[in-house]
Amino acid sequence: MTQGVLQTYHEFLPITPATPMITLGEGNTPLVRSHRLAEQLGLDHLYFKLEGSNPTGSFKDRGMVMAVANAIENQSKTIICASTGNTSASAAAYGAHCNLSTVVLVPKGNVARGKIAQAIAYGANILVIKGNFDQALTMVRELTRRHPIALVNSVNPYRIEGQKTAAFEVADALGDAPDFLCIPVGNAGNITAYWKGFEEYQETEHTTHSPQMFGFQAEGSAPIVRGEIIENPETIASAIRIGNPASWKTALEARDESGGIIDAVTDEEILAAYKLLARLEGIFCEPASAASVAGMMKSVAKGLIPKDKKVVCVLTGSGLKDPDLANQIADIPLRELGTEIDDVERAVLSM
Ligand code: F0G
């Protein structure tokens, strides 16, 4: 039977005798060695952490299971979050699993269709906000100050605790920490969580070092890179379309303490990486996730990542979340044929 992250890493987590040990099978995701992209880039050790393999298709499940367990421990009956889509899908799933009422606030027009479908399927109460993620987050923070509703965004420290388990898994799989960890940055909870995880693993002598943290924002939504709040963030990578990250300060700490960088990648670079991953590696991630690979490629080109180092790119969510995008940018024609074997044969042989 699957253990889940609470059971597997309980000694590192804020678990008490009263914590319900819930799981939907989150964690224990694959760390896949790059095959063709590494060769193309001349890298000796490139790996992808496939967080799209979590139960709701993103890394959020690691943090959500901890935050929801804590909400139950605190006798909460309702959980709430603002979301660009994945947090809401995850909250809705764990809310359903634990018989909690789940409320999600999502920005109108900027959430991938698969993510909304998940929230609907899991039975969440969905509020579509005529505003962006940052405005929705401000509202849920205020609402949870006014009412006894559990906030399950990554401003909830239990989310960070759960999410740090991904760093443990990376180190466990490699036998030590990698040299570089490339990760997309939106609200900046995940880079904060990975850094916390790597630091704790080094402190407890599970690893000999911690990686340089390389975080990547989308060019039109890069407040940390620019050093100022972006009022109207834009990017094709809707998951990281965030102009005022809640964990800004701890993202800077992760960068500076690890000797890393936080840089921006353009939508074109994100889409190029998104296609390369699918075509060269057989890995279909969502565009926000491809920001880590776009950033890694940019950093290799700049000479910031030496080619003999161990590099892990975190692929935060599944490509199936955003089927519209894959179809929109498709450059492979679909050929329609009848049931004549000769026609089909001709088509097959002409490929
Ligand atoms: N990748 C994906 C697929 C995401 O959904 C997110 C964030 C990130 C990366 C960035 O992680 O915010 O911890 O820096 N999604 C949030 C949401 C904002 O609401 O689903 P972060």
mmCIF file of N, CA, C and O in Angstrom, residues 84-85 109-117 238-239 286 320-324:
data_model
loop_
_atom_site.group_PDB
_atom_site.id
_atom_site.type_symbol
_atom_site.label_atom_id
_atom_site.label_comp_id
_atom_site.label_asym_id
_atom_site.label_seq_id
_atom_site.Cartn_x
_atom_site.Cartn_y
_atom_site.Cartn_z
ATOM 1 N N THR A 84 -3.795 29.795 -9.352
ATOM 2 C CA THR A 84 -3.704 29.815 -10.808
ATOM 3 C C THR A 84 -4.120 28.456 -11.379
ATOM 4 O O THR A 84 -3.966 28.219 -12.563
ATOM 5 N N GLY A 85 -4.602 27.568 -10.529
ATOM 6 C CA GLY A 85 -5.201 26.324 -11.009
ATOM 7 C C GLY A 85 -4.782 25.070 -10.273
ATOM 8 O O GLY A 85 -5.618 24.276 -9.855
ATOM 9 N N GLY A 109 -10.325 33.685 -16.758
ATOM 10 C CA GLY A 109 -9.694 33.640 -18.079
ATOM 11 C C GLY A 109 -8.236 33.206 -18.101
ATOM 12 O O GLY A 109 -7.645 33.111 -19.170
ATOM 13 N N ASN A 110 -7.657 32.939 -16.949
ATOM 14 C CA ASN A 110 -6.227 32.611 -16.965
ATOM 15 C C ASN A 110 -5.889 31.342 -16.211
ATOM 16 O O ASN A 110 -4.827 31.248 -15.596
ATOM 17 N N VAL A 111 -6.804 30.390 -16.260
ATOM 18 C CA VAL A 111 -6.542 29.096 -15.639
ATOM 19 C C VAL A 111 -6.734 28.018 -16.706
ATOM 20 O O VAL A 111 -7.729 28.035 -17.433
ATOM 21 N N ALA A 112 -5.766 27.116 -16.800
ATOM 22 C CA ALA A 112 -5.850 26.053 -17.810
ATOM 23 C C ALA A 112 -7.100 25.205 -17.568
ATOM 24 O O ALA A 112 -7.471 24.938 -16.431
ATOM 25 N N ARG A 113 -7.692 24.773 -18.676
ATOM 26 C CA ARG A 113 -9.001 24.124 -18.606
ATOM 27 C C ARG A 113 -8.992 22.834 -17.780
ATOM 28 O O ARG A 113 -9.940 22.544 -17.051
ATOM 29 N N GLY A 114 -7.927 22.075 -17.868
ATOM 30 C CA GLY A 114 -7.853 20.817 -17.124
ATOM 31 C C GLY A 114 -7.917 21.030 -15.617
ATOM 32 O O GLY A 114 -8.465 20.213 -14.876
ATOM 33 N N LYS A 115 -7.360 22.144 -15.181
ATOM 34 C CA LYS A 115 -7.320 22.426 -13.739
ATOM 35 C C LYS A 115 -8.711 22.781 -13.211
ATOM 36 O O LYS A 115 -9.102 22.347 -12.125
ATOM 37 N N ILE A 116 -9.437 23.563 -14.004
ATOM 38 C CA ILE A 116 -10.813 23.891 -13.622
ATOM 39 C C ILE A 116 -11.656 22.614 -13.619
ATOM 40 O O ILE A 116 -12.457 22.381 -12.711
ATOM 41 N N ALA A 117 -11.420 21.772 -14.631
ATOM 42 C CA ALA A 117 -12.172 20.506 -14.713
ATOM 43 C C ALA A 117 -11.947 19.677 -13.451
ATOM 44 O O ALA A 117 -12.874 19.067 -12.919
ATOM 45 N N SER A 238 0.442 30.245 -17.440
ATOM 46 C CA SER A 238 -0.539 30.858 -16.532
ATOM 47 C C SER A 238 -0.335 30.462 -15.067
ATOM 48 O O SER A 238 -0.693 31.212 -14.168
ATOM 49 N N ALA A 239 0.275 29.302 -14.826
ATOM 50 C CA ALA A 239 0.488 28.859 -13.437
ATOM 51 C C ALA A 239 1.402 29.815 -12.671
ATOM 52 O O ALA A 239 1.295 29.945 -11.458
ATOM 53 N N GLU A 286 3.543 20.903 -18.146
ATOM 54 C CA GLU A 286 2.831 22.144 -18.472
ATOM 55 C C GLU A 286 3.844 23.271 -18.702
ATOM 56 O O GLU A 286 5.010 23.161 -18.289
ATOM 57 N N LEU A 320 -1.023 17.519 -19.398
ATOM 58 C CA LEU A 320 -2.449 17.262 -19.633
ATOM 59 C C LEU A 320 -3.343 18.311 -18.973
ATOM 60 O O LEU A 320 -4.532 18.406 -19.291
ATOM 61 N N LYS A 321 -2.774 19.083 -18.080
ATOM 62 C CA LYS A 321 -3.534 20.159 -17.425
ATOM 63 C C LYS A 321 -4.000 21.197 -18.439
ATOM 64 O O LYS A 321 -4.980 21.895 -18.210
ATOM 65 N N ASP A 322 -3.217 21.362 -19.500
ATOM 66 C CA ASP A 322 -3.435 22.471 -20.434
ATOM 67 C C ASP A 322 -3.480 21.953 -21.881
ATOM 68 O O ASP A 322 -2.620 22.287 -22.699
ATOM 69 N N PRO A 323 -4.494 21.139 -22.186
ATOM 70 C CA PRO A 323 -4.537 20.543 -23.529
ATOM 71 C C PRO A 323 -4.738 21.588 -24.625
ATOM 72 O O PRO A 323 -4.291 21.399 -25.757
ATOM 73 N N ASP A 324 -5.383 22.704 -24.276
ATOM 74 C CA ASP A 324 -5.641 23.728 -25.300
ATOM 75 C C ASP A 324 -4.338 24.266 -25.870
ATOM 76 O O ASP A 324 -4.220 24.501 -27.068
#
